[in-house]
Coordinates of C-alpha atoms and ligand atoms in Angstrom, one line a residue:
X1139 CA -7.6 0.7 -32.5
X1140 CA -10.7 0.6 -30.3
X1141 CA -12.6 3.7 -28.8
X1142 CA -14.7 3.6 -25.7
X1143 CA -16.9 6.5 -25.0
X1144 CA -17.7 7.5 -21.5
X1145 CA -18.4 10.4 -19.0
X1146 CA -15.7 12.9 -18.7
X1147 CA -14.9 13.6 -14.7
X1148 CA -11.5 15.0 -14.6
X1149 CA -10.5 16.9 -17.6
X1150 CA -6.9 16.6 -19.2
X1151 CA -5.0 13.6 -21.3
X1152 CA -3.2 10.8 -20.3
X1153 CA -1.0 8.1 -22.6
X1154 CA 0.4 5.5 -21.4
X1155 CA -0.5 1.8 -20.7
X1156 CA -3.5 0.6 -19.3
X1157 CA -3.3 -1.3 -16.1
X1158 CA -6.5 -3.1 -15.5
X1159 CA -7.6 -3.6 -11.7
X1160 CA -10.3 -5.4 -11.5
X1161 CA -12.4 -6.4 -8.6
X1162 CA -13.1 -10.2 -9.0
X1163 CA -16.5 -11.9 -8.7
X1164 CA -16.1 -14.7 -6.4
X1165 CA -18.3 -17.4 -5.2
X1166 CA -17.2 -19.5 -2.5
X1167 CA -19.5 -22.6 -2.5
X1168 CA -19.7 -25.0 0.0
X1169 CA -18.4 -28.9 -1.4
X1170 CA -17.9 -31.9 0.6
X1171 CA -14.7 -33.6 -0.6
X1172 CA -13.1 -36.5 -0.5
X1173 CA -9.4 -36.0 -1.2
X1174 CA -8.8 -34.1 2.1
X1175 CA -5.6 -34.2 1.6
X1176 CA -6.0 -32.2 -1.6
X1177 CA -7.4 -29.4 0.2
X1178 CA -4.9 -29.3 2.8
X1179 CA -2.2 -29.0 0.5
X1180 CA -4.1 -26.5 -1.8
X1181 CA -4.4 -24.5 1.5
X1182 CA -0.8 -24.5 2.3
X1183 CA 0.5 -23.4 -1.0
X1184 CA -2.0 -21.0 -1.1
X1185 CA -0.9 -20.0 2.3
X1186 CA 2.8 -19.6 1.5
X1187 CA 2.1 -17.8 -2.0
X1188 CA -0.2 -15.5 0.1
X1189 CA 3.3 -14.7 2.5
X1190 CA 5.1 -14.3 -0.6
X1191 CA 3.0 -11.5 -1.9
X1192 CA 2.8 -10.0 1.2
X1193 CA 6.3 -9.6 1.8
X1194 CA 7.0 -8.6 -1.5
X1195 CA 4.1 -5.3 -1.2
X1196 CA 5.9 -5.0 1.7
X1197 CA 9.3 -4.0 0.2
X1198 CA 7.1 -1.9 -2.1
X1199 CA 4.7 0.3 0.2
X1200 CA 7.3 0.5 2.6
X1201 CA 9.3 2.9 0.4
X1202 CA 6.5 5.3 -0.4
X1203 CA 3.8 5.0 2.8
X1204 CA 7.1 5.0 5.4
X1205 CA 7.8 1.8 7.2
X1206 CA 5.0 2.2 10.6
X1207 CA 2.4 2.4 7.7
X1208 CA 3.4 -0.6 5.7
X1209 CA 3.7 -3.0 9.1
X1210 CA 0.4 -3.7 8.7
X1211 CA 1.4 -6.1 6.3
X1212 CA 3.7 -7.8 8.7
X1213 CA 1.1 -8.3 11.1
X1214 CA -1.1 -9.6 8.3
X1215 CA 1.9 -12.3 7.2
X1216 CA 1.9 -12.9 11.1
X1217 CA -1.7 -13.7 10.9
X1218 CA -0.8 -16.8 8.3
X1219 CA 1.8 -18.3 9.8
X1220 CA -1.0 -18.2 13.5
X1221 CA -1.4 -22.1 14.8
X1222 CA -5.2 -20.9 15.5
X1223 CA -5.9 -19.7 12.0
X1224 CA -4.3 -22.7 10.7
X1225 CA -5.3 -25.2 13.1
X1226 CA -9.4 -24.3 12.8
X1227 CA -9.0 -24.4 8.8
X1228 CA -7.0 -27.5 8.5
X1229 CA -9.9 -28.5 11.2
X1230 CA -12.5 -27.6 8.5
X1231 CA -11.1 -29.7 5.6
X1232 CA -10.2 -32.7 8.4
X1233 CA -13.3 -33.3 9.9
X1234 CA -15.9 -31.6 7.8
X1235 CA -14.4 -33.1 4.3
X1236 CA -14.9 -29.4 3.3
X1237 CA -13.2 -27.6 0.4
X1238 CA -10.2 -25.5 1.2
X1239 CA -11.7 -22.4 0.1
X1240 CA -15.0 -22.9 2.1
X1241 CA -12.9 -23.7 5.0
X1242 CA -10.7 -19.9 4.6
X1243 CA -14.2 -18.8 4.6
X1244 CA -15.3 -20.1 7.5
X1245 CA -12.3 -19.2 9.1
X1246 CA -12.4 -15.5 8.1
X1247 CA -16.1 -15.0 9.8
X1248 CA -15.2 -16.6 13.1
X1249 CA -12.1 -14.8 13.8
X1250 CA -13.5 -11.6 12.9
X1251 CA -16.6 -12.7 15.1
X1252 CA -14.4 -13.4 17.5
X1253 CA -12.4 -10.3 17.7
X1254 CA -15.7 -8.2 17.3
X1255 CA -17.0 -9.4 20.8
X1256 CA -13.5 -8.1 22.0
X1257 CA -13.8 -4.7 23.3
X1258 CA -10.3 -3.6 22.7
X1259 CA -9.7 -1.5 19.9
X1260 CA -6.4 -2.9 18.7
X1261 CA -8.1 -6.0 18.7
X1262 CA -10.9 -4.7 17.0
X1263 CA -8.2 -3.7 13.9
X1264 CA -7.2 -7.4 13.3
X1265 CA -11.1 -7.8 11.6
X1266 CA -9.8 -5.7 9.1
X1267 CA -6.6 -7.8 8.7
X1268 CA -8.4 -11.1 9.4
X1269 CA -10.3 -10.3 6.4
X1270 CA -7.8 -8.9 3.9
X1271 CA -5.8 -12.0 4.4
X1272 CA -8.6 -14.3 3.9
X1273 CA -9.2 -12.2 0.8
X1274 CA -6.1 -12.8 -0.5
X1275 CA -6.3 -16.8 0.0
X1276 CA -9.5 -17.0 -1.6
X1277 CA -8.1 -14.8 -4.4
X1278 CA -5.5 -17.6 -4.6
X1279 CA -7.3 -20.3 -4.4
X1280 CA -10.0 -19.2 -7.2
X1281 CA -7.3 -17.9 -9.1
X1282 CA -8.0 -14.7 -9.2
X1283 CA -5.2 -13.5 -8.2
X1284 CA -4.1 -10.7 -10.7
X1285 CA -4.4 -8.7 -7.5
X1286 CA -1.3 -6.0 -7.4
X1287 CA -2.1 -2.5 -7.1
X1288 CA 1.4 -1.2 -8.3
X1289 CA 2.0 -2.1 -11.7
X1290 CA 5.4 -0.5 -11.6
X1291 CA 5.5 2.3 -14.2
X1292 CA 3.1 5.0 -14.8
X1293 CA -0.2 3.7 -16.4
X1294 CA -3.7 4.4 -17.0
X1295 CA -5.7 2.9 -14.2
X1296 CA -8.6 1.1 -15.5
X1297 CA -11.5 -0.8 -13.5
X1298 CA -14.6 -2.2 -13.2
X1299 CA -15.1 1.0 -10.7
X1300 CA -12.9 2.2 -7.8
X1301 CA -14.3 2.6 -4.8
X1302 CA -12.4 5.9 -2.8
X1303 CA -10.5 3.2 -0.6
X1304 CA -9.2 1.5 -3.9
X1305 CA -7.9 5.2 -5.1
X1306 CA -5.9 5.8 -1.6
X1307 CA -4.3 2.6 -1.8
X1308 CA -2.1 2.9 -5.5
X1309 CA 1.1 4.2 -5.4
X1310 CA 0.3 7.8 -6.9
X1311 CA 3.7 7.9 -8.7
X1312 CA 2.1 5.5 -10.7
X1313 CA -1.1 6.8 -12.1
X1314 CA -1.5 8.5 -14.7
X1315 CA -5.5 8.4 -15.1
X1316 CA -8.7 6.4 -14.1
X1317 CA -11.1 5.0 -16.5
X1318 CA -14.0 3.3 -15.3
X1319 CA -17.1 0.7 -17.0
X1320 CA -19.7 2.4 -14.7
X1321 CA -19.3 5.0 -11.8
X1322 CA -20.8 8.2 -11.0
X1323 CA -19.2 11.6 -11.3
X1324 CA -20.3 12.2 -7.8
X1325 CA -18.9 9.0 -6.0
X1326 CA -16.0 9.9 -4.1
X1327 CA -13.6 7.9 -6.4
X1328 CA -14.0 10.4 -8.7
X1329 CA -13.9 13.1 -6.1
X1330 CA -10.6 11.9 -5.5
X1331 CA -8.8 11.8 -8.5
X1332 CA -10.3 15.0 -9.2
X1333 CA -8.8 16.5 -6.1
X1334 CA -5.6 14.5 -7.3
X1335 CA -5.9 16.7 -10.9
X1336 CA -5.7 12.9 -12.6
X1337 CA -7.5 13.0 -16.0
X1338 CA -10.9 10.6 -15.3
X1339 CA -13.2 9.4 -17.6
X1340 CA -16.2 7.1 -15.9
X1341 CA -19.2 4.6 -17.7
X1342 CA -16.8 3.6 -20.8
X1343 CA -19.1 0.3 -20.4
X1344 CA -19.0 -3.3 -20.3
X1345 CA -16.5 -4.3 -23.2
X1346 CA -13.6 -2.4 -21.8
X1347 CA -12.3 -5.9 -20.9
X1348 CA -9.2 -7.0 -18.8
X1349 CA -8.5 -8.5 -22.4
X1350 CA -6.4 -4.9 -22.9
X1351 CA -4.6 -5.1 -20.0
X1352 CA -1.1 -3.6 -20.6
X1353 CA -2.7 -2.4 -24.1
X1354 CA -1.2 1.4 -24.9
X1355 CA -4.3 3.8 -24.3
X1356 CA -5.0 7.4 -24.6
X1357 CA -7.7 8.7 -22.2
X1358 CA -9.1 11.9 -23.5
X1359 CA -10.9 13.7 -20.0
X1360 CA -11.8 16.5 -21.9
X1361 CA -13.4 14.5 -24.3
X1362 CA -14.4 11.6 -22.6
X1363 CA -13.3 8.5 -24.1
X1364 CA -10.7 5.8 -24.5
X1365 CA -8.9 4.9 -27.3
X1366 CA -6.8 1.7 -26.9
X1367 CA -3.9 0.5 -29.5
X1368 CA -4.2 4.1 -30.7
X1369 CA -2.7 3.8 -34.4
X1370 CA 0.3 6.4 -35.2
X1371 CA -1.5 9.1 -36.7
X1372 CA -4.0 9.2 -33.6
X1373 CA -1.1 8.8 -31.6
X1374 CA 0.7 11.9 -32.7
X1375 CA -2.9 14.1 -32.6
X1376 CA -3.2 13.2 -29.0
X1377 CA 0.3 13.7 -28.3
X1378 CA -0.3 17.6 -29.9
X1379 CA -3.6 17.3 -27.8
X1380 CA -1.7 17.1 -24.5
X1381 CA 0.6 19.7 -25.5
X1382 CA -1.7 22.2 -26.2
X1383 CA -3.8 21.4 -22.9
X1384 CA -0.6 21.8 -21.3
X1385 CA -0.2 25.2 -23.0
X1386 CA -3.6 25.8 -22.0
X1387 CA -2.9 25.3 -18.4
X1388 CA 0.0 27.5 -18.3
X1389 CA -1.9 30.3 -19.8
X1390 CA -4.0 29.9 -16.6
X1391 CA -1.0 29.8 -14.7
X1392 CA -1.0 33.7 -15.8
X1393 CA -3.8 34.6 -13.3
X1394 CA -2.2 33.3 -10.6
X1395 CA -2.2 36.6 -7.9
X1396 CA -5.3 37.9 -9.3
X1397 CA -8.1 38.1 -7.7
X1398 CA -11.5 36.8 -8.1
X1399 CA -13.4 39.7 -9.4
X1400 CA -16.2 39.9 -11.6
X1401 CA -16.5 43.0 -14.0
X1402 CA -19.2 44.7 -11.7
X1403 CA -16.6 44.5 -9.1
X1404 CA -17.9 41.6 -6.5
X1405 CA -15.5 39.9 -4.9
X1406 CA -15.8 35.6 -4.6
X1407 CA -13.6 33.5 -2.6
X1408 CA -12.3 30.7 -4.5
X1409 CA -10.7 27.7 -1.7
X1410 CA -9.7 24.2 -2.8
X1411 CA -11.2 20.7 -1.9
X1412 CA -8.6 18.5 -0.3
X1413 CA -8.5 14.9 0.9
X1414 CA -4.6 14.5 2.5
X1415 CA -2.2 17.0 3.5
X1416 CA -0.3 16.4 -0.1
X1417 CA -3.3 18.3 -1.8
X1418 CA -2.3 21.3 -0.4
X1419 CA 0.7 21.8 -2.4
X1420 CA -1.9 21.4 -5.2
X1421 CA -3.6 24.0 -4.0
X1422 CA -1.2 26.3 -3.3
X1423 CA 0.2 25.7 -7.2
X1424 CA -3.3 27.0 -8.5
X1425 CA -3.2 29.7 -6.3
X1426 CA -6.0 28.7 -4.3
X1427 CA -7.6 31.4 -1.7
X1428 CA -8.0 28.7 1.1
X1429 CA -9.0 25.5 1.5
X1430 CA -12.6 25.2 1.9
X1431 CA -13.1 21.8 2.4
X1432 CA -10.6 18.9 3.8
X1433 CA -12.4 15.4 3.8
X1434 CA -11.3 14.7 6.9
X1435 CA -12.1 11.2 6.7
X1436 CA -9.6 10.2 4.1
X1437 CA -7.2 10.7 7.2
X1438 CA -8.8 7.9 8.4
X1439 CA -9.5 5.5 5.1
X1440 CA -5.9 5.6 4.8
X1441 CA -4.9 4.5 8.4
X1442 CA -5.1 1.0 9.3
X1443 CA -6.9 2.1 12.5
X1444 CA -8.2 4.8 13.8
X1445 CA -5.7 8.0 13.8
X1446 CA -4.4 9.1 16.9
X1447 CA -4.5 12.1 17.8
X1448 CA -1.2 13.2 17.6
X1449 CA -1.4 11.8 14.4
X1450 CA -4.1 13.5 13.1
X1451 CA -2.7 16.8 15.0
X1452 CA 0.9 16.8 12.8
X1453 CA -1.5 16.4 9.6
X1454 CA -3.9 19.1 11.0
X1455 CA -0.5 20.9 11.4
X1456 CA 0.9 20.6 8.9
X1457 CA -1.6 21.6 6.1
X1458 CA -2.3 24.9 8.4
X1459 CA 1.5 25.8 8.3
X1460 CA 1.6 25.5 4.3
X1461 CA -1.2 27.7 4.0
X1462 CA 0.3 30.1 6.3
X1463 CA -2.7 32.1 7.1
X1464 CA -4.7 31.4 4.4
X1465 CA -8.4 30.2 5.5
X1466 CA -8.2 26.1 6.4
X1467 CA -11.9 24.8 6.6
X1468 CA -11.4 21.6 7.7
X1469 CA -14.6 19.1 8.0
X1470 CA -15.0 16.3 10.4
X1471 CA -15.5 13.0 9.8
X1472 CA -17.3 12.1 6.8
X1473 CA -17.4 8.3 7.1
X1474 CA -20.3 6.0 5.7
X1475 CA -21.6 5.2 2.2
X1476 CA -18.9 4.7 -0.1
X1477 CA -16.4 5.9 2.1
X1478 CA -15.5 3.0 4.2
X1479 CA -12.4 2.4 6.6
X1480 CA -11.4 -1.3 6.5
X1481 CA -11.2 -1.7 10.8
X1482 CA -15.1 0.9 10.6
X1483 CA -17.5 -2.5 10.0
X1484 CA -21.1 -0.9 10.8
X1485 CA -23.6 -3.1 10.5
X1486 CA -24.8 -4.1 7.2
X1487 CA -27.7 -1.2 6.5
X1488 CA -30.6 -1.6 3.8
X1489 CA -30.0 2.9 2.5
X1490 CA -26.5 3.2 3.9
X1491 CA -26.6 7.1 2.5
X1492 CA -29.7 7.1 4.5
X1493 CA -27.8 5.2 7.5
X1494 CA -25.4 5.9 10.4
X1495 CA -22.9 8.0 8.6
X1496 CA -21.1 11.7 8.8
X1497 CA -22.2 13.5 12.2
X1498 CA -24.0 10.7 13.5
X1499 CA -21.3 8.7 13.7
X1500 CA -19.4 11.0 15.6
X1501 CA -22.0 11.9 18.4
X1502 CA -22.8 8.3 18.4
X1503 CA -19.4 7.5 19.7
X1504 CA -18.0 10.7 21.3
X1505 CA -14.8 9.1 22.2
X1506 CA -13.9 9.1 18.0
X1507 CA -15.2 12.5 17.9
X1508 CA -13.3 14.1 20.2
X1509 CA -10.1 12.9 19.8
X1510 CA -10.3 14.5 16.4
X1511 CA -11.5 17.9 17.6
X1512 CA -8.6 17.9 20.7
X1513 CA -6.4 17.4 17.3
X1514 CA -8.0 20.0 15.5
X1515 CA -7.9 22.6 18.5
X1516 CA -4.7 22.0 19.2
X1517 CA -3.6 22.4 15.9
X1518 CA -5.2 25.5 15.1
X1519 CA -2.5 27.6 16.7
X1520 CA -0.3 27.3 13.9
X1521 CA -2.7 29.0 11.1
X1522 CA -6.5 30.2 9.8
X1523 CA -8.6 27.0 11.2
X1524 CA -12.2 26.5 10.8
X1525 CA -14.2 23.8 11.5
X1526 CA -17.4 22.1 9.3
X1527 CA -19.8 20.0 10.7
X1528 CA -21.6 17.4 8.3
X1529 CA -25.0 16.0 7.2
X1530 CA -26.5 18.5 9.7
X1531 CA -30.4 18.1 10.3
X1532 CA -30.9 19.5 13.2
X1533 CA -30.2 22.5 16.0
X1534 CA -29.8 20.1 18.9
X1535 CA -27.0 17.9 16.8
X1536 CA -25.5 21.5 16.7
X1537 CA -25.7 22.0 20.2
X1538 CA -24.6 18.5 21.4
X1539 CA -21.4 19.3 19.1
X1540 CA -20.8 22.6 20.9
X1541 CA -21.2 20.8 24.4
X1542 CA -18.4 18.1 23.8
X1543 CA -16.1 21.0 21.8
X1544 CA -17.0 22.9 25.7
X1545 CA -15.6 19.7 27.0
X1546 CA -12.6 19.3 24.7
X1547 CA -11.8 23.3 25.7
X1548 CA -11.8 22.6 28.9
X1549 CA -9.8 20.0 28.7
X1550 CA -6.9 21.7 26.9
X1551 CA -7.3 24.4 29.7
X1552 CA -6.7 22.4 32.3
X1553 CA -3.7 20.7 30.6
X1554 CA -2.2 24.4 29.6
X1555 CA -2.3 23.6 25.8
X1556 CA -3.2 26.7 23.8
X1557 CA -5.6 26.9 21.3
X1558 CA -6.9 29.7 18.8
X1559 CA -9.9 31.8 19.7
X1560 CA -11.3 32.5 16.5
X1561 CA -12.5 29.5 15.3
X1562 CA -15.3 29.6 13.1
X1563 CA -17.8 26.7 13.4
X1564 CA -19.6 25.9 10.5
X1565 CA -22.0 23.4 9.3
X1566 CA -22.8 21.7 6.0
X1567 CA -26.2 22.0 4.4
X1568 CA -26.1 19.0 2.6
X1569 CA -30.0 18.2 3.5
X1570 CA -33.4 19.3 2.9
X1571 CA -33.7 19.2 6.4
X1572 CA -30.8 21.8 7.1
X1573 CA -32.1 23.9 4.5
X1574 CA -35.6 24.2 6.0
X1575 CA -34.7 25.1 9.1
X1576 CA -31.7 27.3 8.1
X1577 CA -32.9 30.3 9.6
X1578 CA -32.6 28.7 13.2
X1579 CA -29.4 26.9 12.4
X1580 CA -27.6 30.1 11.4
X1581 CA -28.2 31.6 15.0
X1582 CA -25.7 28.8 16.5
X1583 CA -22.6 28.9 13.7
X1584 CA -20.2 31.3 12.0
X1585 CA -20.7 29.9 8.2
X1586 CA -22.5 27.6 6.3
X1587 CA -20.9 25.6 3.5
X1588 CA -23.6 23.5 0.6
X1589 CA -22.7 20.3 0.1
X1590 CA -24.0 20.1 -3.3
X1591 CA -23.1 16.4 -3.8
X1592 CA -25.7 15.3 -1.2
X1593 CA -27.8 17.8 -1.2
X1594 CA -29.2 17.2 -4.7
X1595 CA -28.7 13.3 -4.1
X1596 CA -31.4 14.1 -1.1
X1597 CA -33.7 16.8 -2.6
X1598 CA -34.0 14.7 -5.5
X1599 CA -34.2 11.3 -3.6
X1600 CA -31.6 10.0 -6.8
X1601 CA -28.7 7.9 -5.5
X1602 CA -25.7 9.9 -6.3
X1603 CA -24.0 7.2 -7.0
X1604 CA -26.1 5.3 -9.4
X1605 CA -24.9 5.8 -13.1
X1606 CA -28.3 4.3 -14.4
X1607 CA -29.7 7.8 -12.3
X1608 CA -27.1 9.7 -13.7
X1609 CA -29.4 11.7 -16.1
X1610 CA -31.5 12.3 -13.5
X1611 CA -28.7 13.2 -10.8
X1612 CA -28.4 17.0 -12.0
X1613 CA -27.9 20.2 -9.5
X1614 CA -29.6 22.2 -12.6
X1615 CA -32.9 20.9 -11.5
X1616 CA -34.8 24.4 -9.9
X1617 CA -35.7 22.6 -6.6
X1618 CA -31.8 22.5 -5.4
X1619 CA -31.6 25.9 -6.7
X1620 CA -34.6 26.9 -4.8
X1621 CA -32.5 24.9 -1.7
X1622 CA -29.4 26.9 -2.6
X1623 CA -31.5 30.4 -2.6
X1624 CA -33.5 29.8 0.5
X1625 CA -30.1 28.8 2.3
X1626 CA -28.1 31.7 1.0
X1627 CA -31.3 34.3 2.3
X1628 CA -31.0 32.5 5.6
X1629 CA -27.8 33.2 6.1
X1630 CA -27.7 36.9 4.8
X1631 CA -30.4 37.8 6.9
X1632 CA -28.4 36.5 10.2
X1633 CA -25.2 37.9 9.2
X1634 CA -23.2 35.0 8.3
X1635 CA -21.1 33.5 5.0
X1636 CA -22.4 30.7 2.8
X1637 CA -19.9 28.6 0.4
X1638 CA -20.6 26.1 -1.7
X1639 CA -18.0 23.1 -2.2
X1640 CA -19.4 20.6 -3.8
X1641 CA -19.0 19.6 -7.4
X1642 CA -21.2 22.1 -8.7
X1643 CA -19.0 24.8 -7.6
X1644 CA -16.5 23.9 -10.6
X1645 CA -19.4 23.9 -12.6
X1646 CA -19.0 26.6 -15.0
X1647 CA -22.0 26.7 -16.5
X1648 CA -23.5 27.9 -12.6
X1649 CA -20.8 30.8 -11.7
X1650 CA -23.1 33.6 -12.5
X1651 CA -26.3 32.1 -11.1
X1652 CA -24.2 31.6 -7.5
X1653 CA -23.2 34.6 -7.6
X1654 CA -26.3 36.5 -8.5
X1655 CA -27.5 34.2 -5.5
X1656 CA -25.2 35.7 -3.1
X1657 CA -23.1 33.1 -2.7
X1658 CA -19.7 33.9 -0.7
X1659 CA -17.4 31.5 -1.5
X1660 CA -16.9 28.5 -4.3
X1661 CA -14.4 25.6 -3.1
X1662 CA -13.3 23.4 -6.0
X1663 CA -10.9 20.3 -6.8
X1664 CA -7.3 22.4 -7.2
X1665 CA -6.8 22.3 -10.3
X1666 CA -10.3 24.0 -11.1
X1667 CA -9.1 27.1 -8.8
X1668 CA -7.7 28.9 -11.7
X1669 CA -10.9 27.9 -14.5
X1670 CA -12.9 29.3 -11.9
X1671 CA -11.0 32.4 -11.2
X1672 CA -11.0 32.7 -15.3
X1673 CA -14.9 32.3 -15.5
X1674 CA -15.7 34.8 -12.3
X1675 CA -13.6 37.7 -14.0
X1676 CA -15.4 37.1 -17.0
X1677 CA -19.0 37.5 -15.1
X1678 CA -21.2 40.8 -15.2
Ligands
PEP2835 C1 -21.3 17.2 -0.7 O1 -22.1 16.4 -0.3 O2 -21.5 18.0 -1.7 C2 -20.0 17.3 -0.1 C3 -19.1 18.3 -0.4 O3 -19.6 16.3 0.7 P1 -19.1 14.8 0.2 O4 -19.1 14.9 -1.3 O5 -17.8 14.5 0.8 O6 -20.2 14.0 0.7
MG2836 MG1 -21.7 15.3 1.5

């Protein structure tokens, strides 16, 4: 029996196998060979075990992620079987005498050069695909290939670290935890399987080796550790553990329907954080007031392209229909950092969290942008829709945003499509920036919602996603209170709401100083609706 200890991220207890994902560390040198016909061969086998694989996740995804999703590992098999892709590696190895992995290399940066200069947008998707596929041959022909994501019975996930496009990828059925060597609680892997409710324990360090892969494990999230080839005694303990956490959570269940009230008799909102449309039933199960926060952008990590928008519309849609007139904040794109889309390739930056991200993104290319708020618009006939603006600094990025949603309005007018006229616009304050000039922002929206995660990560110039910073990263320190305080004045004094939905708001240990703040509304991962709810009724 071995015990790791880590960071605790998402509390509960999982036991079950451990399924170790990790992300390999290649290095694809160049060599000039002389058994050419080595290489070639090496590059067909790889090439046919690469088809193999792909067919057989195929069969797999197509189950779960419905058949339109999955194709995109047709097209991808396509792509290996393509007398161009072929033709210029076999051309490598041939003429160059280089090595077959060098050659896949080569290949994978001039096709996706070549399809970048392409200013179609379905062409611009086969980068993505150009790349995974090369992936996978290098994987193959470094032999590191232990590259399945579906290990075919529930298990706890262990890596070297997910990244959130990792987490969107497994087959959820599947997991019954993450456990991590490094991460942050901040990143939003961990965001994730928080809003997922999937017991997560992060920075269990180095020796947690793939040498325990398929090793039983029990991951403790309310302690945070993990304990692999737990002996029987330990075993059993846990296994009372889980039950009485269980129990615990059912006793929670009892304040479902009541409200969130402290003693002196103020009244908080408490909304869920959501990623997908599936969180909602989450949310609904604990009871939640509203959704205060849908990260949009996970819409779009999990599409192999950019979502349509009728696409977008059912989700938009459908999540507003569940929460029949509950409050649905949903927040537009969020992309940049760690959240990545494999077709969105900016341009390698040198502070990505300092780069073209969130809001800039979307007035930088206006056609993205307003295909996702003619979604939202449209949608919002069928419930309670706001909408939340992100990584605000400024009044005039408010006001271009109202100009094309002007546009988009008009639009739908001239087309006949309804939409709702009660809206609320918010913005995040997720900057010092925003907070500082909070008292002219509030004249142009309805709400403001504090983006906790970022906003600390900026006042305090520590990477949020550093765990060497971790220490460090804390939204105790008194200058992102003072931030929180100046905001929550700001808006007061020009009449409108102020929430707070980043991770701090499901920080315990801060209910009574938010609310002595003022602070309207807390919006937490779902299954901390009902903690929260707990700890508000206990407050003065
Ligand atoms: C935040 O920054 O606190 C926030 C809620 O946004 P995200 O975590 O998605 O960056
Ligand atoms: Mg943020």
């Amino acid at each position: 029996m071995v015990t790791f200890k880590g960071t605790k991220v998402v509390s509960g207890i999982a036991i079950g196998r451990l399924f170790v994902y990790m992300h390999p560390d290649r290095q694809i040198s160049r060599a000039t060979v002389e058994d050419t016909q080595a290489q070639l061969e090496a590059f067909h086998e790889a090439r046919l075990k690469a088809v193999e694989q792909l067919e057989a996740i195929y069969e797999s995804s197509a189950a779960y992620l419905g058949e339109q999703s999955a194709s995109i590992f047709v097209a991808q098999e396509m792509l290996l079987e393509d007398a161009q892709y072929i033709g210029y590696v076999e051309k490598q190895i041939k003429e160059n005498n280089y090595n077959a992995a060098y050659s896949v290399a080569l290949a994978s940066d001039e096709f996706s050069r070549l399809f970048t200069s392409i200013e179609d947008k379905y062409m611009q998707s086969h980068i993505a695909d150009v790349k995974d596929v090369s992936e996978r041959l290098l994987r193959i022909l470094c032999g590191l290939e232990s590259e399945t994501t579906d290990p075919g019975e529930p298990c706890i996930f262990a890596s070297d670290d997910f990244n959130a496009g990792d987490i969107v990828q497994f087959n959820r059925e599947n997991v019954l935890g993450f456990a991590t060597m490094f991460g942050s609680p901040v990143s939003h892997a961990s965001i994730l399987a928080g809003t997922m409710g999937l017991p997560s324990v992060i920075g269990l360090g180095q020796e947690m080796l793939s040498i325990y892969d398929g090793h039983m494990a029990i991951l403790n999230g309310i302690k945070g550790e993990l304990i692999i080839d737990p002996d029987k005694r330990t075993l059993e303990r846990m296994k009372r553990k889980q039950k009485d956490y269980e129990e615990q959570q059912r006793m929670l269940l009892l304040l479902k329907g009541k409200n969130n009230v402290t003693k002196s008799g103020r009244y908080i909102n408490v909304y869920a954080n959501i990623g997908n449309a599936e969180g909602v039933e989450t949310a609904l199960l604990y009871d939640a007031g509203g959704i205060g926060l849908f990260r949009s952008e996970f819409i779009y990590m999990e599409s192999p392209t950019y979502p349509s928008e009728d696409e977008q519309f059912m989700i938009y849609k459908e999540v507003l229909e569940k929460m029949r007139g509950r409050k649905v904040i949903i927040r537009t794109l969020d992309l940049g950092t760690d959240k990545q889309a494999s077709y969105f390739r900016p341009e390698k930056e040198v502070n990505p969290a300092l780069g073209y991200r969130a809001i800039r993104i979307s007035l930088a290319q206006p056609g993205i942008f307003k295909t996702q708020l003619r979604a939202l618009y449209r949608a919002s006939v069928y419930g309670n829709l706001d909408i939340l603006f992100p990584l605000i600094i400024s009044v005039d990025e408010v006001l271009a945003i109202k100009k094309l949603i002007r546009e988009v309005k008009d639009e739908l007018d001239s087309e006949k499509t309804e939409y709702s006229s009660d809206i609320r616009l918010g913005i995040m304050i997720e900057t010092p920036a925003a907070v500082m000039i909070s008292d002219k922002l509030a004249k142009h929206v309805d709400f403001f919602s504090i983006g906790t995660n970022d906003l600390t990560q900026y006042t305090l110039a520590i990477d949020r996603q550093n765990p060497k910073l971790e220490t460090y990263f804390t939204t105790m320190h008194p200058a992102v209170y003072k931030m929180i305080e100046i905001t929550v004045e700001n808006a007061h004094k020009a009449g409108i709401t102020v929430d707070i939905c980043g991770e701090a708001a499901a920080d315990l240990s801060h209910t009574a100083d938010y609310i002595n703040l003022g602070i309207d509304a807390l919006s937490v991962a779902p299954n901390m609706v009902l903690p929260l709810r707990k700890k508000i009724r206990e407050c003065d």
